[in-house]
mmCIF file of C-alpha atoms in Angstrom:
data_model
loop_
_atom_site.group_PDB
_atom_site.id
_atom_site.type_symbol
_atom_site.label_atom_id
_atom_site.label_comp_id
_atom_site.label_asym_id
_atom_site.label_seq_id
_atom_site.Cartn_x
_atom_site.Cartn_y
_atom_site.Cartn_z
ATOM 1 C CA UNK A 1 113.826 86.396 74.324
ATOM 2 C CA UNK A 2 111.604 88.069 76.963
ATOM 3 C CA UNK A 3 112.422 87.893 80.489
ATOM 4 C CA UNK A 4 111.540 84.826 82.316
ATOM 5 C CA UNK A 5 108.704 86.027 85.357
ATOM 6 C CA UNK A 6 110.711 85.927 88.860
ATOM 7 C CA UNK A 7 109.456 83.349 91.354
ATOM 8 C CA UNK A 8 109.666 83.703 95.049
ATOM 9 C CA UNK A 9 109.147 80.606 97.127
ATOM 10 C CA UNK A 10 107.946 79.593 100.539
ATOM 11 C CA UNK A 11 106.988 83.480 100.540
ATOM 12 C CA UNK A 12 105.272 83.855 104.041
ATOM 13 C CA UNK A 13 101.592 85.037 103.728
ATOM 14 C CA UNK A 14 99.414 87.473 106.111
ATOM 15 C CA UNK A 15 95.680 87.125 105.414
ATOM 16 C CA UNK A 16 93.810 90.035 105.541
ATOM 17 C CA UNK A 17 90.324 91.098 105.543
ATOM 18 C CA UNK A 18 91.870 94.385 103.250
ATOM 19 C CA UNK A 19 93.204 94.563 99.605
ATOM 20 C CA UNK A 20 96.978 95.926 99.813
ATOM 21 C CA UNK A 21 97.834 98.068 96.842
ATOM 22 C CA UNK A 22 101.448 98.413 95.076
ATOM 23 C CA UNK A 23 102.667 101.856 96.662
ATOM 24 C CA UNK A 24 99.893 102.057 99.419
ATOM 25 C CA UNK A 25 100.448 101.819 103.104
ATOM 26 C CA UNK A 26 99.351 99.104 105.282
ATOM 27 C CA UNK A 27 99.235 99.727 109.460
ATOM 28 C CA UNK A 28 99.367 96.196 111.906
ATOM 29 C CA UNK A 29 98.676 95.226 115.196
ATOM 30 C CA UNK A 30 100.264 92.286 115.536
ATOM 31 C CA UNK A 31 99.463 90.236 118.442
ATOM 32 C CA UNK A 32 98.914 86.579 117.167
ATOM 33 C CA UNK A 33 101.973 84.069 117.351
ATOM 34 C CA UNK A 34 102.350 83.141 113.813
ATOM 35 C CA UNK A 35 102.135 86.777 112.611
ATOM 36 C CA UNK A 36 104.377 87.940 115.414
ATOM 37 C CA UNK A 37 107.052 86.081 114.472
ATOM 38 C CA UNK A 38 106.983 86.316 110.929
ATOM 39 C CA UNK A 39 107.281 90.080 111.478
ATOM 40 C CA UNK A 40 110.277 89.272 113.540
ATOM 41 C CA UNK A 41 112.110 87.787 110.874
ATOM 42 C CA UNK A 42 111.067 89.292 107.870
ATOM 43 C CA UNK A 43 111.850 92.740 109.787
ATOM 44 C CA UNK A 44 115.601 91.150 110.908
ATOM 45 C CA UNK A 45 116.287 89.886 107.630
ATOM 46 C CA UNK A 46 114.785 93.007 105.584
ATOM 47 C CA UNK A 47 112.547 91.168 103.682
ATOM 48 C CA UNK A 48 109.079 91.425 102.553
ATOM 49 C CA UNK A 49 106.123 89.061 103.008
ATOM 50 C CA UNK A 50 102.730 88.558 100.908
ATOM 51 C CA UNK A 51 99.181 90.436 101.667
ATOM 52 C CA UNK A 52 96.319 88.771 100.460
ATOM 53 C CA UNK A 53 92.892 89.470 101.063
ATOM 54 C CA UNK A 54 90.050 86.054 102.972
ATOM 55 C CA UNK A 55 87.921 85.180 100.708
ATOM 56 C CA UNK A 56 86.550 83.459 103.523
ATOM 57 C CA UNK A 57 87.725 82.939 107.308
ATOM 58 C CA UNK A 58 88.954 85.234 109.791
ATOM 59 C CA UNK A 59 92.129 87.488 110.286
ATOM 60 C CA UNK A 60 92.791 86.155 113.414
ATOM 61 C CA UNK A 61 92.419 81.871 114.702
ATOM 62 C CA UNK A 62 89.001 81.164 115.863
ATOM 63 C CA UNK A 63 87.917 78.337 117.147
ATOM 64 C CA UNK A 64 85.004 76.697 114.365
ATOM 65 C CA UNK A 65 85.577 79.464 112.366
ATOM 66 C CA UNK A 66 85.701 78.638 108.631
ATOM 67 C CA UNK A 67 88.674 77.241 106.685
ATOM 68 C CA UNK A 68 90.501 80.448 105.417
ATOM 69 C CA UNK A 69 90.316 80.562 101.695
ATOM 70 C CA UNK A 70 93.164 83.204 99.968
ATOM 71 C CA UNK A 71 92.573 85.309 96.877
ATOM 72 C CA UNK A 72 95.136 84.345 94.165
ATOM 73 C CA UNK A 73 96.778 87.847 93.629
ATOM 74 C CA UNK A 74 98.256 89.373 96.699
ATOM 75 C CA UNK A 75 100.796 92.351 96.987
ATOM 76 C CA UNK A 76 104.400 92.076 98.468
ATOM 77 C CA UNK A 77 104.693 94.405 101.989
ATOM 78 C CA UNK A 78 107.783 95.536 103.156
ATOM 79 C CA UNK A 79 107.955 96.656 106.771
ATOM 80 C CA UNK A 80 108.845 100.784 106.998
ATOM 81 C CA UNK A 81 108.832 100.578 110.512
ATOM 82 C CA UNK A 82 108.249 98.608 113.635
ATOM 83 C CA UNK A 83 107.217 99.345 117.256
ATOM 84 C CA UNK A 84 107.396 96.707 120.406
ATOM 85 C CA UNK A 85 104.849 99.469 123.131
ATOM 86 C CA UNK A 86 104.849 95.732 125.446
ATOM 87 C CA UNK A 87 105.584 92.491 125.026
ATOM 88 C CA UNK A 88 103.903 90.068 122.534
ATOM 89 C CA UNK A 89 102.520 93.315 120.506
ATOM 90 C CA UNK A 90 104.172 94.945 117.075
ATOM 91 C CA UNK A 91 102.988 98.158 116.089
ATOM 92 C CA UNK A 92 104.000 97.890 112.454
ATOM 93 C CA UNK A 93 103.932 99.866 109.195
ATOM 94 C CA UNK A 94 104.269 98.708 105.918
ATOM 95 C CA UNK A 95 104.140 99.610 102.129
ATOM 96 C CA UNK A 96 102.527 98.003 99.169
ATOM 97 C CA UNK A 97 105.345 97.106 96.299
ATOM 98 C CA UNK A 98 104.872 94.361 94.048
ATOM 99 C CA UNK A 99 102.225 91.843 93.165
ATOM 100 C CA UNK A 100 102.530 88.650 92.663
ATOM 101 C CA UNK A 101 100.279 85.277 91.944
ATOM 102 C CA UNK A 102 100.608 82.101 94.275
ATOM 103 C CA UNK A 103 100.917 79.020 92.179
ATOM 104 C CA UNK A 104 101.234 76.688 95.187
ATOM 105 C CA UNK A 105 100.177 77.389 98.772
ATOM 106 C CA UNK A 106 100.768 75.700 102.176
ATOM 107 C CA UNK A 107 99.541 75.895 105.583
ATOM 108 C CA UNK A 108 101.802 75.259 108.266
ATOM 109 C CA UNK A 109 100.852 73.791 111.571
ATOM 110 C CA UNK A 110 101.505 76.773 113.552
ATOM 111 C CA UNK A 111 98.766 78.214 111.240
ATOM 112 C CA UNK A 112 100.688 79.871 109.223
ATOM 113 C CA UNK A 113 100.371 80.021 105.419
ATOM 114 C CA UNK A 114 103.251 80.310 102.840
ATOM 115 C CA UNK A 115 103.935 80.210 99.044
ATOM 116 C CA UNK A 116 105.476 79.730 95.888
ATOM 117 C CA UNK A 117 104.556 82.843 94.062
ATOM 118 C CA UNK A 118 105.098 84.615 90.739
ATOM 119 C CA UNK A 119 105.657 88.223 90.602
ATOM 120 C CA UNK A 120 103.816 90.153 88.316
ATOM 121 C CA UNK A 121 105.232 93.538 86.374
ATOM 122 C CA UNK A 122 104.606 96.716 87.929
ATOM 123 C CA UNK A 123 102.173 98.502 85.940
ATOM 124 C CA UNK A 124 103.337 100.399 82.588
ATOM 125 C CA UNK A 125 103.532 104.260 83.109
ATOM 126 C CA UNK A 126 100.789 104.947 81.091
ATOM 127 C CA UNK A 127 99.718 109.086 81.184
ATOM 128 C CA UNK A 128 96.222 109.980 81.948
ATOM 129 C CA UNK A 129 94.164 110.811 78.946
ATOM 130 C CA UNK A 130 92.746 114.331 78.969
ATOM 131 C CA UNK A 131 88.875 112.965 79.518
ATOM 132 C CA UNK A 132 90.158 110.979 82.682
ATOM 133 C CA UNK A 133 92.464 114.584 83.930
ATOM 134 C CA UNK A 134 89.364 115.138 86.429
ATOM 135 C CA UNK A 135 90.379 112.585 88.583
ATOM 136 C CA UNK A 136 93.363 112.992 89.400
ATOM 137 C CA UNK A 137 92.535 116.302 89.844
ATOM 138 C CA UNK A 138 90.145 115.207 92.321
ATOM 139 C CA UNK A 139 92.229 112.965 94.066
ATOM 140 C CA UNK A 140 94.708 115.670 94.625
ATOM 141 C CA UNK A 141 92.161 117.777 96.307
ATOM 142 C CA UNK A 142 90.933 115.151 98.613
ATOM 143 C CA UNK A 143 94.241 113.846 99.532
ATOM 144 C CA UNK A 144 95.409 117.792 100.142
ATOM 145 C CA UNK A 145 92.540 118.166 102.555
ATOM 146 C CA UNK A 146 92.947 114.568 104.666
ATOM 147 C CA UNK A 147 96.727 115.499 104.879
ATOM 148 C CA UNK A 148 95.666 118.920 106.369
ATOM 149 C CA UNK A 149 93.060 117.174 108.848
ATOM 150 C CA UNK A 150 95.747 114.937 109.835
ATOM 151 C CA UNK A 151 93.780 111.820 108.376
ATOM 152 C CA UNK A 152 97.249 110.833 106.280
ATOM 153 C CA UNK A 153 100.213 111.536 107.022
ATOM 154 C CA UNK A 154 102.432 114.354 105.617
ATOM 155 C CA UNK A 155 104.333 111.669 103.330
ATOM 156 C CA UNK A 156 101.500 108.977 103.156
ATOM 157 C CA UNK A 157 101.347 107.485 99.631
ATOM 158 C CA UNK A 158 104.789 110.436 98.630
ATOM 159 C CA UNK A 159 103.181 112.208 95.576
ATOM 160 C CA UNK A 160 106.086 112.801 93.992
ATOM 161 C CA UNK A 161 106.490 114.373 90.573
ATOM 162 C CA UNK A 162 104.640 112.576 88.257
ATOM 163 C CA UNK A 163 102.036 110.812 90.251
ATOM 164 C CA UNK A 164 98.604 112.775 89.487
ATOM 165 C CA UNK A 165 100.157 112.217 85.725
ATOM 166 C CA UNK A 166 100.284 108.328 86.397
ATOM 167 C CA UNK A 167 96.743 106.066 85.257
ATOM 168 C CA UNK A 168 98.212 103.195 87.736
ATOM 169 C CA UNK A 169 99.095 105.297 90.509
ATOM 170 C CA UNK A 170 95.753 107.610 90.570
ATOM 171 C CA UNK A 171 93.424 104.558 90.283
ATOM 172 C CA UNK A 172 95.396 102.875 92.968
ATOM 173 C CA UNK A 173 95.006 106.009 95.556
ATOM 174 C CA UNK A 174 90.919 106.451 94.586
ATOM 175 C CA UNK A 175 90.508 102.256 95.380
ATOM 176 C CA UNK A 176 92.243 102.938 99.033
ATOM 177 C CA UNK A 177 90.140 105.873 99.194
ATOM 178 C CA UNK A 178 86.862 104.605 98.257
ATOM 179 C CA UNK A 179 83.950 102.395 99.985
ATOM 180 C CA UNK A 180 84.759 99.425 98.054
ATOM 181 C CA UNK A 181 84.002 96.109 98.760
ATOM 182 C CA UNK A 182 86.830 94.265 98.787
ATOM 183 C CA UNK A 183 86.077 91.710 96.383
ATOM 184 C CA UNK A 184 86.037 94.625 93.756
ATOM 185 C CA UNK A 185 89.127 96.360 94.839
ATOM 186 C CA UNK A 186 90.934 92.483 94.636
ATOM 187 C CA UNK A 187 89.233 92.848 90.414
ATOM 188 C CA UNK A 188 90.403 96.250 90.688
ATOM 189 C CA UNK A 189 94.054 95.740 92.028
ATOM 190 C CA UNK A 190 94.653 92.540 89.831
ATOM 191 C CA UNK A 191 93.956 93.872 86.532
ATOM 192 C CA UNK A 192 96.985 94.269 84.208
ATOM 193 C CA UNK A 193 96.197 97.377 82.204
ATOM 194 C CA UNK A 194 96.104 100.800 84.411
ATOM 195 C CA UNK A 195 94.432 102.638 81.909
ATOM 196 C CA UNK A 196 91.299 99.901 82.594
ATOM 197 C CA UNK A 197 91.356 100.038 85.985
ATOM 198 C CA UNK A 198 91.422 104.248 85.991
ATOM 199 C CA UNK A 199 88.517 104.320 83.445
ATOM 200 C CA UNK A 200 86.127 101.783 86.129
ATOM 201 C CA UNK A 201 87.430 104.212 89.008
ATOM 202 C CA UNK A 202 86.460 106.750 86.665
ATOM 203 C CA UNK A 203 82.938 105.110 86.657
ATOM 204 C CA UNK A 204 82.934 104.339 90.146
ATOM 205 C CA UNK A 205 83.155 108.191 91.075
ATOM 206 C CA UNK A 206 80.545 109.313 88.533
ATOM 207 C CA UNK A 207 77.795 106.656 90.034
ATOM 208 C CA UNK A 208 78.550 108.424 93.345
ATOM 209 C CA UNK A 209 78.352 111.613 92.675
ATOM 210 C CA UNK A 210 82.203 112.458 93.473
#
């Protein structure tokens, strides 16, 4: 009998105007009062909280701004670390783990949104064929040169053994990489199969001349 999909609920939700991908990094200014404390007590309690990109409305309360509207699939961040430089401001950075699909969402009256969310499986290691090798080679070269121009840092994304070998991880790295609008890196990041989303990366690259 398969395994029956976890569920999280109540899973407090940050809007963003980004797409958060499983094993990329994810810097924050927090400032707002909802957001603050959520960080607060997600960092106390070491737990993570949902990213999901606006369809509509804006990362921060505006006054007559439109109703903020969520993408379905979001990606669980857990905090890495967390700075306090003054008083009602978090420097915080996080990393991409997980995805998961809300099946019922709330907003509180503080503003804040939370969740009742299914996690989805992390993508099957599926090795790159040899007529896809070229990017990952690619990738590698690129992410060698921002690391030496001090655009990433030294352990940014950890490309440990394996990775460049990895469909899920390499197409993951090229979305965070590339000028993307976000409504195709959300298609991008919530497709199931690896080896599909490497192959339209693949595509992606060759339109552009990369």
């Amino acid at each position: 009998m398969p395994d029956q999909p976890l569920t999280l609920n109540s899973l407090p939700l940050f809007p963003l105007g980004t797409v958060l991908f499983p094993g990329g990094e994810l810097p924050l200014r927090v400032f707002e009062v909802r957001y603050l404390d959520l960080i607060d007590k997600c960092h106390r309690a070491d737990a993570p909280f949902g990213v999901v990109n606006l369809q509509q409305g804006n990362e921060v309360q505006v006054a007559g701004a439109p109703h903020e509207q969520l993408d379905a699939i979001g990606t669980l961040a857990h905090i890495t670390t967390l700075e306090r430089p003054q008083a009602g401001l978090f420097i915080v950075q996080c990393k991409g783990s997980q995805r998961f699909r809300i099946e019922r969402q709330e907003r509180l009256k503080h503003g804040l949104w939370v969740a009742d969310v299914t996690l989805l499986s992390d993508d099957s290691a599926v090795p790159i064929p040899d007529d896809l090798k070229h990017t990952a080679e690619a990738l590698r070269k690129v992410r060698t040169s921002l690391r030496e121009r001090g655009a990433i840092s030294a352990d940014s994304g950890t490309d440990g053994p394996g990775t460049y070998q990895d469909c899920g991880w390499v197409a993951n790295r090229w979305c965070e990489l590339l000028p993307l609008k976000n409504e195709l890196k959300q298609r991008l990041m919530a497709l199931d199969n690896p080896l599909l989303r490497l192959e339209l990366v693949a595509d992606i690259l060759t339109r552009t001349g990369m």
